[in-house]
Amino acid sequence: MTRPAIDQLPASRIREVANAGLGRNDVLAFWFGESDEVTPQAVRDAAAASLQRGETFYSHNLGLAELREAIAGYTTALHSANGPVGPERIAVTSSGVSALMVAMQMLAGAGDEVVAVVPVWPNLTAQPAILGAEVVRVPLVPRDDGAWTLDLARVLSAVTDRTRVLLVNAPNNPTGWTLTRDEQQALLDHCRRTGTWIVADEVYERVWFGNGPAAPSFLDLAAPHDRLVVVHSFSKSFLMTGWRLGWMVLPPGQLDAAGKLLEFNTSCPPVFVQRGALAALAMADGFVPGLVQRLKAGRDRLHDGLARLPGVHAARPLGGMYAWFRVDGEDDSLALAKRLVRDHGLGLAPGVAFGPEGEGWLRWCFASQDLARLDAGVQRLADALRR
Amino acid sequence: MTRPAIDQLPASRIREVANAGLGRNDVLAFWFGESDEVTPQAVRDAAAASLQRGETFYSHNLGLAELREAIAGYTTALHSANGPVGPERIAVTSSGVSALMVAMQMLAGAGDEVVAVVPVWPNLTAQPAILGAEVVRVPLVPRDDGAWTLDLARVLSAVTDRTRVLLVNAPNNPTGWTLTRDEQQALLDHCRRTGTWIVADEVYERVWFGNGPAAPSFLDLAAPHDRLVVVHSFSKSFLMTGWRLGWMVLPPGQLDAAGKLLEFNTSCPPVFVQRGALAALAMADGFVPGLVQRLKAGRDRLHDGLARLPGVHAARPLGGMYAWFRVDGEDDSLALAKRLVRDHGLGLAPGVAFGPEGEGWLRWCFASQDLARLDAGVQRLADALRR
């Protein structure tokens, strides 16, 4: 009775795994992409103070003016190679996923072609499908050491002047793959020729273990009027997953279209949530590097553990919060993930949740304050694989 | 560069009026659909307590289980003619407008026909247009006394077996028109024959000055498995506009589709926002009737004032929070609204903002605690019309 396009959307395979573990109350769950740390107190206090002041009314579709200014300043501090990014390019959104939905509504409708680099978290490819667009999947390629790489020639041949949007999520959820500067330049040059929009999901740019404060961003290369939408979220860098707040960086001429679409999707995020975000940005310089150090400790602890397990192949990612690995002889990621949760109380995301290209792989979120919890998970995996 | 369907979406005419008043800091603004009362303290306290407890993580796509239970109980208390409405029919959404967008994504795509009863707030007809559906507008008809009525025969002839969705917002924003029980039954019977879904925006059901605690609802007539989606919001009945929280009542078989679409649109509302909603529902029996009394006082004060102005035609609405009126000799609602704000500091919404059917009319939100503020607005209108 619903539309076929909706019926065909995959239900969450992570949820399917979680259901397999129902009834166990001892599951160590690493399947979601979120830290187990609560949002910083100062951020929570700012939201509570806003509530106490009575900021409970509608606000501007594009977000509070002071928050757009603060985001512009934050963005410029990270990406000023092509001059400052001003607030006339910033729209605040009710989550990163809502920003991606609005970007897709702006750019692609029925019959339009969208090229997506995959595997990728499922929302990114579901959105154009909901809108009736045709999604062309271009797979990343796993190397023997477990790292995934871009087949640049294949992307370039897939993106033609019929392509409305190129969807790229880098640092990539789930694989940890990150675009190099040269790859970004090649994609940007090519999309300028074909007239294709780049929608860049860069929500993990600060969850970055390489040089500098952030992963390579298209904002470092693109001119303001390039056909580029960069999507961000407060979720990962500020421990604000549950707050549902994100933003988009747009060409200045697209702000009116974004404002209209935001009105018709969610109208505006709560003001008190935006006050929390202002507090987060105010403390970003001190907070984010510390968080990244904690995440790096989690990454290294988990990968050290995985490296000791025979038959497990995982490359240490430069960005993101996931270990992405395969196990010799295990080709059915959903079956393996169900067995792990049901028989061993270990909750991981099956690779097939991110598309058929992820089959045979598993995703493990290492954003845990408690390194012993990661150790206990590795022990459960070791027990499972021994049998 | 954006899609033509997006370029063609009307920009807000209310915003256009507001822009005409920029530079005046003495505008009495009645253009938005929101009360000037802050959210009740107990609701704000519940959210603040949740923040303090650290409830800052992702939650279920469909909303907290206890909130869905509470909404089901609240709904059943109002609409139990066909048995209780259980939580297996409830999905919590990140605003009423988001619920409407998700419902439309579920039901209508490119080339599908959607029939809408108009004039109506613009989001309702913009959403199917964004999705590429064809919107057929069926106008309500104004009577000489200023009340608007349904041309039932015209709706019934517009809805055919080619019609995927019938969109009805009653009590209606902006006209104050409300469906009668007989009209609801006729629409339901007809849509059962044509296989058409009814999407009923009933967010003003409690803002109701007629008999009983709520306006007539399709839930009083429909069976659980009827093709009916009823959309609600915490905004109007609980003074929670800025919280962005709503819900849908669905046939039980549609909950999985709704959950998928919620994941891909906004994923979930913040838990601390949902805790506020739980507090609101817990106090609903005491709170809502008092609010309705205050709104009724505003309605009567404003309509008493308008009735004294020569050439002004307005019918007292049974539901909603708007006076909807026309002025003899004033056919251009946008020009009049701009003149009112620019020259007289009176901020009203032009009727054309709600579609061409509203041309020549103005909307005035009477949800004001301060009746003297309404009086001052009426005085400004009187001054403007005297010239």
Short mmCIF file of C-alpha atoms in Angstrom, two decimals, chain A residues 1-4 6-12 15 32-39 41 43-45 47-48 50-61 94-95 97-99 101 104-110 112 121-124 126-127 130-131 164 197 225-227 235-236 239-244 251 254 257 260-273, chain B residues 1-4 6-12 15 32-39 41 43-45 47-48 50-61 94-95 97-99 101 104-110 112 121-124 126-127 130-131 164 197 225-227 235-236 239-244 251 254 257 260-273:
data_model
loop_
_atom_site.label_atom_id
_atom_site.label_comp_id
_atom_site.label_asym_id
_atom_site.label_seq_id
_atom_site.Cartn_x
_atom_site.Cartn_y
_atom_site.Cartn_z
CA MET A 1 0.00 0.00 0.00
CA THR A 2 3.00 2.29 0.46
CA ARG A 3 5.04 3.25 -2.60
CA PRO A 4 7.20 0.47 -4.06
CA ILE A 6 9.61 2.78 0.06
CA ASP A 7 8.88 -0.92 0.37
CA GLN A 8 12.18 -1.59 -1.38
CA LEU A 9 14.22 0.50 1.03
CA PRO A 10 16.29 -1.90 3.08
CA ALA A 11 15.29 -2.23 6.69
CA SER A 12 18.21 -1.76 9.05
CA ARG A 15 18.39 -3.60 13.90
CA PHE A 32 25.97 2.29 16.67
CA GLY A 33 28.11 5.19 15.56
CA GLU A 34 28.23 7.04 18.82
CA SER A 35 30.51 7.46 21.79
CA ASP A 36 29.48 6.24 25.21
CA GLU A 37 30.46 9.64 26.65
CA VAL A 38 27.65 12.00 27.60
CA THR A 39 27.55 15.51 26.10
CA GLN A 41 28.26 19.62 30.96
CA VAL A 43 26.68 22.26 26.51
CA ARG A 44 23.89 20.72 28.57
CA ASP A 45 23.92 23.70 30.92
CA ALA A 47 20.50 24.31 26.76
CA ALA A 48 18.97 24.11 30.23
CA SER A 50 17.85 28.58 27.47
CA LEU A 51 14.85 26.50 28.55
CA GLN A 52 14.79 28.33 31.86
CA ARG A 53 14.83 31.69 30.02
CA GLY A 54 11.79 30.55 28.06
CA GLU A 55 13.31 30.20 24.59
CA THR A 56 10.56 27.86 23.46
CA PHE A 57 9.32 29.59 20.31
CA TYR A 58 9.80 29.14 16.57
CA SER A 59 13.03 30.48 15.18
CA HIS A 60 14.52 31.25 11.78
CA ASN A 61 14.47 28.45 9.19
CA SER A 94 17.82 19.36 12.46
CA SER A 95 20.63 16.76 12.26
CA VAL A 97 20.89 13.35 8.10
CA SER A 98 18.27 16.07 7.69
CA ALA A 99 20.88 18.27 6.00
CA MET A 101 17.89 14.95 2.88
CA MET A 104 19.12 15.80 -2.01
CA GLN A 105 15.65 17.34 -2.32
CA MET A 106 17.31 20.48 -3.62
CA LEU A 107 19.31 18.71 -6.27
CA ALA A 108 17.78 15.40 -7.38
CA GLY A 109 14.30 14.21 -8.25
CA ALA A 110 12.64 11.45 -10.19
CA ASP A 112 17.92 12.06 -11.99
CA TRP A 121 26.01 4.27 5.75
CA PRO A 122 22.63 3.39 4.29
CA ASN A 123 20.87 6.73 4.74
CA LEU A 124 22.99 8.39 2.09
CA ALA A 126 18.26 5.71 0.64
CA GLN A 127 17.52 9.43 0.36
CA ILE A 130 13.02 7.99 -1.72
CA LEU A 131 13.02 10.93 -4.12
CA ARG A 164 23.25 15.42 -11.11
CA TRP A 197 26.99 18.71 -7.79
CA HIS A 225 30.26 29.26 -6.24
CA ASP A 226 31.27 25.70 -7.07
CA ARG A 227 28.45 23.18 -7.10
CA SER A 235 27.07 14.61 16.73
CA LYS A 236 30.54 13.16 16.42
CA LEU A 239 29.38 14.13 21.60
CA MET A 240 25.95 15.42 20.66
CA THR A 241 24.39 12.50 18.77
CA GLY A 242 21.08 12.78 20.58
CA TRP A 243 20.74 16.51 19.98
CA ARG A 244 19.97 16.19 16.27
CA PRO A 251 27.11 28.25 -2.42
CA GLN A 254 21.50 28.36 -2.76
CA ALA A 257 16.31 27.29 -1.70
CA LYS A 260 12.41 26.98 1.75
CA LEU A 261 13.16 23.28 2.01
CA LEU A 262 14.05 23.50 5.68
CA GLU A 263 10.67 25.13 6.33
CA PHE A 264 8.93 22.25 4.56
CA ASN A 265 10.97 19.50 6.27
CA THR A 266 11.39 20.47 9.93
CA SER A 267 10.99 24.30 9.93
CA CYS A 268 13.79 24.91 12.46
CA PRO A 269 15.74 23.19 15.24
CA PRO A 270 14.81 24.11 18.84
CA VAL A 271 16.47 27.30 20.03
CA PHE A 272 17.64 25.61 23.22
CA VAL A 273 19.39 22.94 21.16
CA MET B 1 20.92 25.05 -10.66
CA THR B 2 18.48 23.56 -8.17
CA ARG B 3 15.60 21.46 -9.47
CA PRO B 4 12.81 23.39 -11.22
CA ILE B 6 12.25 23.56 -5.93
CA ASP B 7 12.69 26.88 -7.69
CA GLN B 8 8.95 26.96 -8.25
CA LEU B 9 8.11 26.45 -4.57
CA PRO B 10 6.69 29.72 -3.34
CA ALA B 11 8.87 31.66 -0.96
CA SER B 12 7.03 32.65 2.19
CA ARG B 15 8.42 36.58 5.30
CA PHE B 32 2.93 33.42 13.01
CA GLY B 33 0.81 30.55 14.27
CA GLU B 34 2.04 30.50 17.81
CA SER B 35 1.01 31.74 21.20
CA ASP B 36 3.08 34.34 23.02
CA GLU B 37 3.00 32.13 26.14
CA VAL B 38 6.16 30.27 27.03
CA THR B 39 6.06 26.47 27.44
CA GLN B 41 7.52 25.25 33.55
CA VAL B 43 7.65 20.67 30.66
CA ARG B 44 10.83 22.73 30.60
CA ASP B 45 11.92 21.25 33.92
CA ALA B 47 13.69 18.42 29.65
CA ALA B 48 16.31 20.11 31.80
CA SER B 50 16.80 14.77 31.32
CA LEU B 51 19.78 16.82 30.13
CA GLN B 52 21.17 16.80 33.64
CA ARG B 53 20.78 12.99 33.78
CA GLY B 54 22.81 12.76 30.58
CA GLU B 55 20.14 11.56 28.16
CA THR B 56 22.08 12.81 25.17
CA PHE B 57 22.27 9.69 23.01
CA TYR B 58 20.44 8.35 19.95
CA SER B 59 17.07 6.82 20.60
CA HIS B 60 14.55 4.68 18.78
CA ASN B 61 13.40 5.88 15.34
CA SER B 94 10.60 15.68 14.85
CA SER B 95 7.68 18.14 14.45
CA VAL B 97 5.63 19.18 9.59
CA SER B 98 8.17 16.35 9.60
CA ALA B 99 5.35 13.88 10.22
CA MET B 101 6.69 15.03 5.06
CA MET B 104 3.88 12.06 1.98
CA GLN B 105 7.14 10.23 1.22
CA MET B 106 5.44 7.03 2.26
CA LEU B 107 2.48 7.52 -0.01
CA ALA B 108 3.19 9.75 -3.01
CA GLY B 109 5.99 10.05 -5.52
CA ALA B 110 6.60 11.39 -8.99
CA ASP B 112 1.11 10.49 -8.27
CA TRP B 121 -0.82 26.50 5.20
CA PRO B 122 1.72 26.26 2.40
CA ASN B 123 3.84 23.38 3.72
CA LEU B 124 1.07 20.88 3.13
CA ALA B 126 4.69 22.08 -1.00
CA GLN B 127 5.63 18.61 0.29
CA ILE B 130 8.93 18.48 -3.68
CA LEU B 131 8.35 14.77 -4.21
CA ARG B 164 -3.22 8.47 -4.06
CA TRP B 197 -5.20 7.51 1.51
CA HIS B 225 -6.69 -0.68 8.93
CA ASP B 226 -8.27 2.14 6.94
CA ARG B 227 -5.91 4.06 4.72
CA SER B 235 3.09 22.75 19.31
CA LYS B 236 -0.39 24.19 19.61
CA LEU B 239 2.62 25.70 23.82
CA MET B 240 5.60 23.79 22.46
CA THR B 241 6.10 25.31 19.00
CA GLY B 242 9.85 25.63 19.41
CA TRP B 243 10.32 22.04 20.58
CA ARG B 244 9.67 20.49 17.18
CA PRO B 251 -2.50 1.72 10.42
CA GLN B 254 2.60 0.93 8.20
CA ALA B 257 7.70 1.90 6.67
CA LYS B 260 12.53 3.45 7.91
CA LEU B 261 11.56 6.87 6.63
CA LEU B 262 12.06 8.49 10.02
CA GLU B 263 15.59 7.06 10.10
CA PHE B 264 16.31 8.59 6.70
CA ASN B 265 14.76 12.00 7.49
CA THR B 266 15.77 12.92 11.03
CA SER B 267 16.51 9.53 12.73
CA CYS B 268 14.86 10.48 16.06
CA PRO B 269 13.89 13.46 18.17
CA PRO B 270 16.12 14.29 21.15
CA VAL B 271 15.29 12.22 24.23
CA PHE B 272 15.20 15.33 26.42
CA VAL B 273 12.58 16.84 24.10
#
